[in-house]
PDB file of C-alpha atoms in Angstrom:
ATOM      1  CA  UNK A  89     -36.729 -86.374-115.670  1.00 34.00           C
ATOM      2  CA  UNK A  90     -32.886 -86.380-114.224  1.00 39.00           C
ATOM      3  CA  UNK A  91     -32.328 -83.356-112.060  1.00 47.00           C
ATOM      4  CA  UNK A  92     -29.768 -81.492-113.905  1.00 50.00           C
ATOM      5  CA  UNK A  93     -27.954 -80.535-110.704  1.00 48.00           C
ATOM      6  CA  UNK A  94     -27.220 -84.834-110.253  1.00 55.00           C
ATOM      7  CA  UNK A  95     -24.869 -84.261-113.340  1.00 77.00           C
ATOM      8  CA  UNK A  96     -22.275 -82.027-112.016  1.00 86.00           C
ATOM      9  CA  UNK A  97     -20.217 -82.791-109.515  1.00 91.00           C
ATOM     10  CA  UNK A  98     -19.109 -79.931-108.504  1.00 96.00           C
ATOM     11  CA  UNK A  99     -20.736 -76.565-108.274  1.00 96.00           C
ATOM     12  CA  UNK A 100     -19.245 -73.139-107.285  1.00 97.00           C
ATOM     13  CA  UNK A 101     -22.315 -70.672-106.670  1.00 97.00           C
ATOM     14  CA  UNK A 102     -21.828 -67.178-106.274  1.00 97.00           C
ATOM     15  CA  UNK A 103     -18.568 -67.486-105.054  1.00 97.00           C
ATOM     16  CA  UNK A 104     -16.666 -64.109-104.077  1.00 97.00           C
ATOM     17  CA  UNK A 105     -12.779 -64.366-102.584  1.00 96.00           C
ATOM     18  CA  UNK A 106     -10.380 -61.374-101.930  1.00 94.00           C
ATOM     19  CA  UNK A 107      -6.884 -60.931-100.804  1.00 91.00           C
ATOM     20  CA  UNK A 108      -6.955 -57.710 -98.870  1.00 89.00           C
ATOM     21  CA  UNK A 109      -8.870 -55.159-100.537  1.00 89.00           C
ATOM     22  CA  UNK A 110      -8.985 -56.871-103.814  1.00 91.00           C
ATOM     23  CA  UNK A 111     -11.720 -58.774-105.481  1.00 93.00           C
ATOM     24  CA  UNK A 112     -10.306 -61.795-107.162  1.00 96.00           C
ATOM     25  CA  UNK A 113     -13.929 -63.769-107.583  1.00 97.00           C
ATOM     26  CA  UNK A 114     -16.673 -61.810-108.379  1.00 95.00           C
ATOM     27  CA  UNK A 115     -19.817 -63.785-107.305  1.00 96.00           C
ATOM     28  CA  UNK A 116     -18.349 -66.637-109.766  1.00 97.00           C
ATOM     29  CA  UNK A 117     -20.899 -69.540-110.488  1.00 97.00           C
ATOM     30  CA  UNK A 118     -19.637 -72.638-112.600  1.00 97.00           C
ATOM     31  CA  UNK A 119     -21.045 -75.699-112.288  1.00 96.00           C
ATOM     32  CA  UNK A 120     -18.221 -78.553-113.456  1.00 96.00           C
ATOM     33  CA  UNK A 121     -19.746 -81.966-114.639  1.00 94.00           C
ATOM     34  CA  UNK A 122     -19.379 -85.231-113.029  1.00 94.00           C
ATOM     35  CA  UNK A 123     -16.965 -87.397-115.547  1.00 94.00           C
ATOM     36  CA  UNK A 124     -15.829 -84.758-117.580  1.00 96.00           C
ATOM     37  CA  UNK A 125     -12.244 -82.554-118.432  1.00 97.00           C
ATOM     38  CA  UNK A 126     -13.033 -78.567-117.747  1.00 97.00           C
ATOM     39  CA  UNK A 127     -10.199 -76.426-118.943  1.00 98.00           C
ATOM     40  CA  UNK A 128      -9.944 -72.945-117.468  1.00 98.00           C
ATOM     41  CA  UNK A 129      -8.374 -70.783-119.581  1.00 97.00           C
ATOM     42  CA  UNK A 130      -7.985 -66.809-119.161  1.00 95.00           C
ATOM     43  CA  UNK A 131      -5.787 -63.959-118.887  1.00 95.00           C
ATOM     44  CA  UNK A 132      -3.029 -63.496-116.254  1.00 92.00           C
ATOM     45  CA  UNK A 133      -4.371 -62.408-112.554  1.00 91.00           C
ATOM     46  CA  UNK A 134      -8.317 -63.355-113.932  1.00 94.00           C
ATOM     47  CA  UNK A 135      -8.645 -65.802-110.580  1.00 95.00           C
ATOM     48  CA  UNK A 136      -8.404 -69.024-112.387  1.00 96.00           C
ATOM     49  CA  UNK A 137      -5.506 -70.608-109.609  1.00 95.00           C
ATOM     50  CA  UNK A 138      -7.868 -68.842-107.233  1.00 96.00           C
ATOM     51  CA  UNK A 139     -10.890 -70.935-108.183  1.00 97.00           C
ATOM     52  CA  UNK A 140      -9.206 -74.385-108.003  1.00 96.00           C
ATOM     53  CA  UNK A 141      -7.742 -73.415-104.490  1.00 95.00           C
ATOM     54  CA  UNK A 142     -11.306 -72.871-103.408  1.00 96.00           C
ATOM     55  CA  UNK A 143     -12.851 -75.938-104.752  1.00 97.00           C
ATOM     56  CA  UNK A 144     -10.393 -77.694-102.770  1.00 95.00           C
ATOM     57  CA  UNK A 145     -10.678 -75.497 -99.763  1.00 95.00           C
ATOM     58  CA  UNK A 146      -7.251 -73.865 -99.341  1.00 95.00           C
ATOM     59  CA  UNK A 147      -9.039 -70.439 -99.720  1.00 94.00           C
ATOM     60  CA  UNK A 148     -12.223 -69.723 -98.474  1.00 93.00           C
ATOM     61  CA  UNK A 149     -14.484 -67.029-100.115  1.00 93.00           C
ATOM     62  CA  UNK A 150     -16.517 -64.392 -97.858  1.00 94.00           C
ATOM     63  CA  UNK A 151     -19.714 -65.058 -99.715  1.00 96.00           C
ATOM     64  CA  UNK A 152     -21.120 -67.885-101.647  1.00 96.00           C
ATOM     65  CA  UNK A 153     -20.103 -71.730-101.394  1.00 96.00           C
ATOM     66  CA  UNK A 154     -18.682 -74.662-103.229  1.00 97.00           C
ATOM     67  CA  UNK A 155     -20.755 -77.721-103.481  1.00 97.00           C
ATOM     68  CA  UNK A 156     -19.195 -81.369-103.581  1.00 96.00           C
ATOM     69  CA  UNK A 157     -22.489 -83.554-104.896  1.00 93.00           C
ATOM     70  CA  UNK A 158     -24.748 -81.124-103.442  1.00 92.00           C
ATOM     71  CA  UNK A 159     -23.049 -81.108 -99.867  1.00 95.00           C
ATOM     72  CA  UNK A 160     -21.002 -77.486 -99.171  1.00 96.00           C
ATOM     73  CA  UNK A 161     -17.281 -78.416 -98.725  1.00 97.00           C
ATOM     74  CA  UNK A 162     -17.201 -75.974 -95.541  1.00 95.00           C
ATOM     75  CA  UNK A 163     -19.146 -79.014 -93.704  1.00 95.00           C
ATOM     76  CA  UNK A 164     -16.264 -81.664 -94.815  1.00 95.00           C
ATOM     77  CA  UNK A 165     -13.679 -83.111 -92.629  1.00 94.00           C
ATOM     78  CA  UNK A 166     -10.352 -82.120 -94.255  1.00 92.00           C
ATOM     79  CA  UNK A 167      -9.727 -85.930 -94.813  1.00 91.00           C
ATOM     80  CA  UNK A 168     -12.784 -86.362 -96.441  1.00 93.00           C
ATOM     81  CA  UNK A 169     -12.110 -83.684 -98.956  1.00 94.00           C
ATOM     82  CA  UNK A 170      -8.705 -84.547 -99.218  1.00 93.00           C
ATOM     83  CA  UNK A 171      -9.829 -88.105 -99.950  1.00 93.00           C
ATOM     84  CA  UNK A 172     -12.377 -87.347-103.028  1.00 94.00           C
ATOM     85  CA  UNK A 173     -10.622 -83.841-104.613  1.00 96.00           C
ATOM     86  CA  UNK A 174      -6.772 -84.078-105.685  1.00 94.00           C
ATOM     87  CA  UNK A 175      -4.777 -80.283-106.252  1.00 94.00           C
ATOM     88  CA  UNK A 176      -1.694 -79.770-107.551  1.00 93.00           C
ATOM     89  CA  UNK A 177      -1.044 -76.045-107.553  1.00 89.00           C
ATOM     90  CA  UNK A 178       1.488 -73.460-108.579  1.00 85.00           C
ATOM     91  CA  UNK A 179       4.794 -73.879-107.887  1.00 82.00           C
ATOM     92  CA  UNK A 180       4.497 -76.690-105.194  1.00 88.00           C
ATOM     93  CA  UNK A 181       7.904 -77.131-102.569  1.00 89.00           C
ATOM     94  CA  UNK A 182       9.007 -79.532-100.409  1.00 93.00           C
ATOM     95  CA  UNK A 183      12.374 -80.537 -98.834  1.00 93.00           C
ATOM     96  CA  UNK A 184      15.355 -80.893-101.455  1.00 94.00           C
ATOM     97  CA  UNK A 185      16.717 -83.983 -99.987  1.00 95.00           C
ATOM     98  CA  UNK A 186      13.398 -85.461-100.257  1.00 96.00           C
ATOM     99  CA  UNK A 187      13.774 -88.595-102.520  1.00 97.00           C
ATOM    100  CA  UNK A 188      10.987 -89.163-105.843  1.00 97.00           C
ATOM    101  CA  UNK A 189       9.528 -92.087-104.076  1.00 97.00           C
ATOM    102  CA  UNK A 190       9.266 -90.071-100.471  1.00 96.00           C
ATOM    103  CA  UNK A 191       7.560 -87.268-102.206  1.00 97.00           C
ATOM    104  CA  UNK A 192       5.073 -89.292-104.290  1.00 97.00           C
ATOM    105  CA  UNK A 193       4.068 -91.532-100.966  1.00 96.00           C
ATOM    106  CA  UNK A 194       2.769 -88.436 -99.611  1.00 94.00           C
ATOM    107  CA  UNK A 195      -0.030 -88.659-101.717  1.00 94.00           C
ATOM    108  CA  UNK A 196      -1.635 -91.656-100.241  1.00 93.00           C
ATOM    109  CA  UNK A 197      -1.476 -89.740 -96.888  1.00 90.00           C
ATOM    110  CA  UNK A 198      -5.102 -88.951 -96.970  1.00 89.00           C
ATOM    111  CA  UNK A 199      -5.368 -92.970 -97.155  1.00 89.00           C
ATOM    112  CA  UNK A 200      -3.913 -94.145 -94.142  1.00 79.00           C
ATOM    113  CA  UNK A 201      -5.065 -94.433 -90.872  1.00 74.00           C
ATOM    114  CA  UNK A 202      -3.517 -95.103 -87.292  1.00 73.00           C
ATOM    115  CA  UNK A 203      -4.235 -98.855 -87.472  1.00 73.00           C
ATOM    116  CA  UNK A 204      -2.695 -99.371 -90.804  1.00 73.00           C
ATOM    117  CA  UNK A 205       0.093 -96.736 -91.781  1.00 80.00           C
ATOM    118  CA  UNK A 206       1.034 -98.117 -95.176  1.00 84.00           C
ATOM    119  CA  UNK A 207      -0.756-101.476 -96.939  1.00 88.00           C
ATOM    120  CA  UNK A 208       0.010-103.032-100.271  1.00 90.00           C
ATOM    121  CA  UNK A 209      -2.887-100.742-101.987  1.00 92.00           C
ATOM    122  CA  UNK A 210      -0.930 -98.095-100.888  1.00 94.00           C
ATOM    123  CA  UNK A 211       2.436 -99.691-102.785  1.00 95.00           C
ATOM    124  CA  UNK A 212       0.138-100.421-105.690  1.00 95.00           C
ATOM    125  CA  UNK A 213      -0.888 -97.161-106.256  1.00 95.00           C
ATOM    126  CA  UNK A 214       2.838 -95.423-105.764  1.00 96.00           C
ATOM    127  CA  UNK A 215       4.135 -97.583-108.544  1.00 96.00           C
ATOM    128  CA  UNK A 216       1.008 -96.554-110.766  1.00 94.00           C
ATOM    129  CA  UNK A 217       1.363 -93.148-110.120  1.00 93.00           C
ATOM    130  CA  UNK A 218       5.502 -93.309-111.121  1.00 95.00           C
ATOM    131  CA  UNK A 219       4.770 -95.644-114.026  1.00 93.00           C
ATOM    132  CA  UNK A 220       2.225 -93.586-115.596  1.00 87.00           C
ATOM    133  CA  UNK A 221       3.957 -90.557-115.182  1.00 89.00           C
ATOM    134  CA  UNK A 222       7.199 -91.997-116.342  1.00 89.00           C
ATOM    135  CA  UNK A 223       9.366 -91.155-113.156  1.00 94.00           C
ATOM    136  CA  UNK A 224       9.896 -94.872-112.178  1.00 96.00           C
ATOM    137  CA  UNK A 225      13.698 -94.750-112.966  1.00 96.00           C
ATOM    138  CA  UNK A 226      13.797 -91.475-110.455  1.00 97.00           C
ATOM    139  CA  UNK A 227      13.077 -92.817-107.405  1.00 96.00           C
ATOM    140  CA  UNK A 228      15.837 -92.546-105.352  1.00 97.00           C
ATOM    141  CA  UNK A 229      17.235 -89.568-106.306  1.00 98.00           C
ATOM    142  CA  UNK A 230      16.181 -86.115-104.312  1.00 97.00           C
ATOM    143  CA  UNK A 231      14.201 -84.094-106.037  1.00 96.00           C
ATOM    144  CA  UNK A 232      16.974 -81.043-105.940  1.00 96.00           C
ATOM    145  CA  UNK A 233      18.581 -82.758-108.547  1.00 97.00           C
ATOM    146  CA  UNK A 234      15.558 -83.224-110.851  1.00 94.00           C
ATOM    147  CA  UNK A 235      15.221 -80.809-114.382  1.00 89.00           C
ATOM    148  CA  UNK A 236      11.948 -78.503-113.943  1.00 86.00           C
ATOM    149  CA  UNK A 237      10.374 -80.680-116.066  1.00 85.00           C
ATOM    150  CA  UNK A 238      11.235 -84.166-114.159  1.00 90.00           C
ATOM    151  CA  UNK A 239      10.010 -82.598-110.675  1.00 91.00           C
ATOM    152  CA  UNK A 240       7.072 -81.536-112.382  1.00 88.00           C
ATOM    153  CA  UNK A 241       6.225 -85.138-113.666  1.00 90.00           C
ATOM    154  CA  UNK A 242       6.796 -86.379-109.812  1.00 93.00           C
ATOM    155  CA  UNK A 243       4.452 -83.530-108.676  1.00 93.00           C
ATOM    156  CA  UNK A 244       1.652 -84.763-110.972  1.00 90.00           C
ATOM    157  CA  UNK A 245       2.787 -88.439-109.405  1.00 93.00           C
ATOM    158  CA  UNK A 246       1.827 -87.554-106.255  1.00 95.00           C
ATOM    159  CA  UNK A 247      -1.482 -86.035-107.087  1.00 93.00           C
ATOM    160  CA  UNK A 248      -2.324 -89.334-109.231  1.00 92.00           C
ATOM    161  CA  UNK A 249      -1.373 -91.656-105.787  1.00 94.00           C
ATOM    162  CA  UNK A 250      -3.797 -89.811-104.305  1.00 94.00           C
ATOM    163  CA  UNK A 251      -6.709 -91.946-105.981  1.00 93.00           C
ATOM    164  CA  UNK A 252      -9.357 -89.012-106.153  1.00 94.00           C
ATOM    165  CA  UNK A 253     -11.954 -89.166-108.080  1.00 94.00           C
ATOM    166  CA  UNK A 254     -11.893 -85.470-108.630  1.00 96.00           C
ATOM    167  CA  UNK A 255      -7.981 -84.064-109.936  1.00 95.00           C
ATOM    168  CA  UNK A 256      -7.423 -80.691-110.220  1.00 96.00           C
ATOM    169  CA  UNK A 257      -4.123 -79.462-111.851  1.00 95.00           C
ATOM    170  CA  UNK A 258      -2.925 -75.360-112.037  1.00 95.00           C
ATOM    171  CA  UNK A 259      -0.540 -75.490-115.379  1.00 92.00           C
ATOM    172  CA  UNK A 260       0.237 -78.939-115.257  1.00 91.00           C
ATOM    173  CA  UNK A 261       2.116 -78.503-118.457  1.00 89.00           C
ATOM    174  CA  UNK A 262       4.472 -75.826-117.376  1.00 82.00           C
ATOM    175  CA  UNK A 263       8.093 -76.538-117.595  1.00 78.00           C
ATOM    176  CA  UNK A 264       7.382 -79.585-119.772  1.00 85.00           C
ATOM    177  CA  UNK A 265       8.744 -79.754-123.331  1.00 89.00           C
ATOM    178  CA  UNK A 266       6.016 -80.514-126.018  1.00 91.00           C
ATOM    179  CA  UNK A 267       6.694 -84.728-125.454  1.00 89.00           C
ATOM    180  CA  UNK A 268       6.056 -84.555-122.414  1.00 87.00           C
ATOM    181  CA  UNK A 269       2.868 -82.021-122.544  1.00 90.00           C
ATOM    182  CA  UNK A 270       1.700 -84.568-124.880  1.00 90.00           C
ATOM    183  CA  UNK A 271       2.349 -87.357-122.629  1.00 87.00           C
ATOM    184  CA  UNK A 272       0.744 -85.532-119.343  1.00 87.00           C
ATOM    185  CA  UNK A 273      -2.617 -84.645-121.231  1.00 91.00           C
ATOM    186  CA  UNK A 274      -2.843 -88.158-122.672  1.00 91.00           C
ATOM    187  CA  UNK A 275      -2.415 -89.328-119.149  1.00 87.00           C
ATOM    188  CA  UNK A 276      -5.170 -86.858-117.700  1.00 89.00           C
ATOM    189  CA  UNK A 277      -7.222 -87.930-120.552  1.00 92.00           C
ATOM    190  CA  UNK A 278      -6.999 -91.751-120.005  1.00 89.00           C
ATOM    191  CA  UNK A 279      -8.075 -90.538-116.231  1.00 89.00           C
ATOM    192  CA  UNK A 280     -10.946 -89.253-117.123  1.00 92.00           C
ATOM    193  CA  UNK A 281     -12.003 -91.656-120.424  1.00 93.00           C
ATOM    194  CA  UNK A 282     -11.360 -94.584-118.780  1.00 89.00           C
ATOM    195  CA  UNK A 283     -11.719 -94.118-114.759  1.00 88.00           C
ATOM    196  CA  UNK A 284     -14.254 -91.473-115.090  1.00 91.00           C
ATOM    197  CA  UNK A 285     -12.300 -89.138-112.708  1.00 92.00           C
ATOM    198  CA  UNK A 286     -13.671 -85.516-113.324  1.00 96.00           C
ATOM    199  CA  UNK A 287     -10.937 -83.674-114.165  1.00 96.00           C
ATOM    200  CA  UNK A 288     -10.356 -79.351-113.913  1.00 97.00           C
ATOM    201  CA  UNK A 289      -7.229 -78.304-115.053  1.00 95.00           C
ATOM    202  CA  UNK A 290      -6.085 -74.642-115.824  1.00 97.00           C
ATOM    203  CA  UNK A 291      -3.824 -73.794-118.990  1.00 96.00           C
ATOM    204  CA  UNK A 292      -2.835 -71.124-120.621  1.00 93.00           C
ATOM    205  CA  UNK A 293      -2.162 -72.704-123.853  1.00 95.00           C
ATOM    206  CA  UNK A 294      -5.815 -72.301-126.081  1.00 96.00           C
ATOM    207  CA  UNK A 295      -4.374 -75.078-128.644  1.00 96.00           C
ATOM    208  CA  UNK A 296      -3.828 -77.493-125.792  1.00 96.00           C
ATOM    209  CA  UNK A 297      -7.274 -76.472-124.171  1.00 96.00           C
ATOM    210  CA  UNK A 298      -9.453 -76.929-127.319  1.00 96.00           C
ATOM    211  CA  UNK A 299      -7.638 -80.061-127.808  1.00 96.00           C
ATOM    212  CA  UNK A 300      -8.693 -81.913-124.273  1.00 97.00           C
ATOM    213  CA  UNK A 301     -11.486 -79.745-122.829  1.00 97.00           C
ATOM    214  CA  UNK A 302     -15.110 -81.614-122.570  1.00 97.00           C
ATOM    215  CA  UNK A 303     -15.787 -78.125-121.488  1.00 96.00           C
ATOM    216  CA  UNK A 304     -14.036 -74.400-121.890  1.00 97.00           C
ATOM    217  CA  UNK A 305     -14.352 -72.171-119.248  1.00 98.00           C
ATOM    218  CA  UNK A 306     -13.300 -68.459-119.875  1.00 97.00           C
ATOM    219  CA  UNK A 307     -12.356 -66.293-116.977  1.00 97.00           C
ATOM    220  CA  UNK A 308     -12.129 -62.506-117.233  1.00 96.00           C
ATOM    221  CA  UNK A 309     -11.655 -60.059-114.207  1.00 95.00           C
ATOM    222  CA  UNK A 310     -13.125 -62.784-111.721  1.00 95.00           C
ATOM    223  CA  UNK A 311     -16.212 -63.569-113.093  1.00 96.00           C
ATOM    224  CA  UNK A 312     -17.298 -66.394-116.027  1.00 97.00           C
ATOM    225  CA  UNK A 313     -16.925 -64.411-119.322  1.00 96.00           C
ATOM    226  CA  UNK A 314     -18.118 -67.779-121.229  1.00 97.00           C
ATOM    227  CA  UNK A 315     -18.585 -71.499-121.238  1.00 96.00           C
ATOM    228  CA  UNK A 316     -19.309 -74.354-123.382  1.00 96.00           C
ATOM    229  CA  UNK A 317     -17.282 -76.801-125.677  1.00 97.00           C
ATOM    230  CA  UNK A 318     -14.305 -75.971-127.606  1.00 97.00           C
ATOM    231  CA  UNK A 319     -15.514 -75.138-130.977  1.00 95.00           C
ATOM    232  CA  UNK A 320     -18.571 -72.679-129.577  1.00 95.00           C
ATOM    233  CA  UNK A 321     -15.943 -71.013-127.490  1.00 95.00           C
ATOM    234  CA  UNK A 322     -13.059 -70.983-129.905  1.00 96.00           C
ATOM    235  CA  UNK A 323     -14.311 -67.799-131.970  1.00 95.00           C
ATOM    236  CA  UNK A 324     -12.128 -65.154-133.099  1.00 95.00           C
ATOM    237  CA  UNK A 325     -14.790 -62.565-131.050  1.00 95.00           C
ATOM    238  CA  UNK A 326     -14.158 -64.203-128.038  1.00 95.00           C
ATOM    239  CA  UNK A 327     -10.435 -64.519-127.926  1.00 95.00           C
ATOM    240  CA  UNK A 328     -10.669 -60.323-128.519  1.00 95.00           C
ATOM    241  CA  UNK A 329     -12.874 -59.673-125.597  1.00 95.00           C
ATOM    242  CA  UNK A 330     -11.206 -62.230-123.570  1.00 95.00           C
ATOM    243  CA  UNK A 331      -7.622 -62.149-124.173  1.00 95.00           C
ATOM    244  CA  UNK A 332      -7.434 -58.809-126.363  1.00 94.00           C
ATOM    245  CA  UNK A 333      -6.047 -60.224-129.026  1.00 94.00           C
ATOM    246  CA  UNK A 334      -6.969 -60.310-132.950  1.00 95.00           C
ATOM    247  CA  UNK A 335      -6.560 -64.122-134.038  1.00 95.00           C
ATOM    248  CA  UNK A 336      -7.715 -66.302-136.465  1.00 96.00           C
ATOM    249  CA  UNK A 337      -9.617 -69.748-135.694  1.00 96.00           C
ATOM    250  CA  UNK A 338      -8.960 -72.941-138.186  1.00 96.00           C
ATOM    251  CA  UNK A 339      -9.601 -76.402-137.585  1.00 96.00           C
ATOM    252  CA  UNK A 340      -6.689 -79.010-136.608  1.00 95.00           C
ATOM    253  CA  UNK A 341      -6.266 -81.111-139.554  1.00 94.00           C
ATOM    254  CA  UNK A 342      -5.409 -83.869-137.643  1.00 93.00           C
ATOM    255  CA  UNK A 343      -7.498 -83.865-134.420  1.00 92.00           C
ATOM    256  CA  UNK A 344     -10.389 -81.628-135.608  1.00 94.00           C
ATOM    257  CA  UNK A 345     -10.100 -79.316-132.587  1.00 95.00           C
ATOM    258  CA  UNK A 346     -10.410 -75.515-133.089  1.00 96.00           C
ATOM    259  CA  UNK A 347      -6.874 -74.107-133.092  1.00 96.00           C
ATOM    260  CA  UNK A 348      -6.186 -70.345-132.508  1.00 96.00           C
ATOM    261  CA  UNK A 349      -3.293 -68.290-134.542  1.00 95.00           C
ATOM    262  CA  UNK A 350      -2.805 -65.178-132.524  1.00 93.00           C
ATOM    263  CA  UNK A 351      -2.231 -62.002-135.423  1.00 89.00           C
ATOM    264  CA  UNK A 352      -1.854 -59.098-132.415  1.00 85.00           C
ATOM    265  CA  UNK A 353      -2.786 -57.832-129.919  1.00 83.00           C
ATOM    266  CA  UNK A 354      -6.001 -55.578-130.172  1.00 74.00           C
ATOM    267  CA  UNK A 355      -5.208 -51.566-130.701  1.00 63.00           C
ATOM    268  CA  UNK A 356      -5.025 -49.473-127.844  1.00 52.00           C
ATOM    269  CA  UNK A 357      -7.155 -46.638-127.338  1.00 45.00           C
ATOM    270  CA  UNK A 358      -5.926 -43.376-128.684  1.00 44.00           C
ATOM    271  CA  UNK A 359      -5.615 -41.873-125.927  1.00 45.00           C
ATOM    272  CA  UNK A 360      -2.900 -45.021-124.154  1.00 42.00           C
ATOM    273  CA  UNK A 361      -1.452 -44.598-127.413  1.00 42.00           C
ATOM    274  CA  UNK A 362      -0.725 -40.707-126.960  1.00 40.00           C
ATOM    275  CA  UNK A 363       0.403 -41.425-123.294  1.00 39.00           C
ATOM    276  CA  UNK A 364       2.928 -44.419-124.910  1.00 33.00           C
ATOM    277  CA  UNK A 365       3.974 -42.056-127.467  1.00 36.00           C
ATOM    278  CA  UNK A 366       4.796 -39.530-125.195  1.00 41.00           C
ATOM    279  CA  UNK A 367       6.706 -41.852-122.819  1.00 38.00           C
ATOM    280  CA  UNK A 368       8.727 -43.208-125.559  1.00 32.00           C
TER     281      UNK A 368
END
């Protein structure tokens, strides 16, 4: 019988972070499977950009742990983590005069060693990273001079020269106009379909989620408020205690994936209404 804990290849366990005085993780467990896309989905401040900045160790909780393959990350070299989990987070910087082709490089910094600064796997995987991400023609222009949407197809470049087998990527989408959503998730999706590369990503669009999830996570208020695939998550119930907001669920035509069509939002209590009327 296969241990069930061989299948996931990551696992957060009772995991509880604050900044300050404020609970942002709650004792969250989520166990993410090896091979597979996990879309975190939730409402604003729920401690979904959190979680991915603790699986890859740029925030440390005060209780719990985070397990890479059954080993806790705390005991990992920073190279060693930085070599098998890729993040790109939230509004990333970096220097404006910094060229496409500079800024992508410094993903295969985690490759390279004192003996051998840059090699021709190194090139290889640059070019890969541009070409798939469709910022080949960019290179050598700084990235202060890129559209939001351009710098955020050279962030996701870096992250892909990285060559981790686990990618993690906080609202990949954002800034990008619908062909070029399209083209990012079909990208992520060839990642994980045909390199096996387990994949988390957060987004806060539900249609995109049900669309490319293997698995749905829901985060309210810090904790797991549900899990599983698309269509067992994708229920009109849910999206009201999770989001607070009436929809309606019907299946896309074309791909067969639940699709949500918000209605409103879900009625205040009387007494927030008196208060609003009052105010107004």
């Amino acid at each position: 019988m296969t241990d069930d804990r061989t299948q996931h290849r990551i696992a957060v366990e009772n995991l509880t972070l604050a900044y300050g005085t404020t609970r942002v993780l709650d004792a969250l467990t989520l166990p993410i499977e090896r091979g597979k896309v996990t879309v975190l989905a939730g409402p604003n401040g729920c401690g979904k950009s959190t979680l991915l900045r603790a699986i890859r160790r740029l925030l440390r909780g005060s209780a719990g742990q985070v397990l890479l393959d059954d080993v806790d990350i705390d005991r990992m070299s920073g190279k060693d983590l930085a070599l098998q989990i890729g993040l790109l987070a939230q509004s990333p910087s970096a220097p404006g005069d910094m060229s496409v082709e500079e800024l992508v490089r410094l993903g295969r910094y985690p490759h390279q060693t004192m003996m051998q600064p840059w090699s021709p796997r190194d090139a290889e995987a640059v070019e890969r990273a541009m070409a798939g991400t469709g910022v080949t023609g960019l290179r050598t222009r700084p990235i202060s001079s890129l559209s939001g949407g351009q710098l955020q197809r050279v962030w996701i470049a870096l992250v892909l020269a990285q060559e981790t087998d686990v990618i993690c990527l906080d609202e990949p989408v954002n800034h990008l106009d619908i062909a070029h959503q399209l083209e990012c998730l079909d990208l992520v999706k060839r990642l994980n379909r045909e390199h096996g590369r387990t994949i988390v990503l957060v987004l806060h669009d539900l249609n995109l989620a049900a669309r490319y999830a293997d698995q749905l996570v829901f985060v309210r208020e810090g904790r797991i408020a549900a899990r599983g695939t698309p269509a067992e998550l994708m229920s009109a119930k849910l999206i009201e205690d999770v989001f607070g907001v009436h929809a309606t669920i019907i299946t896309d035509p074309v791909h067969g994936s639940p699709v949500c069509i918000p209605a409103s939002r879900k009625a205040m209590s009387s007494g927030v209404d008196e208060k609003v009327a009052e105010a107004v």
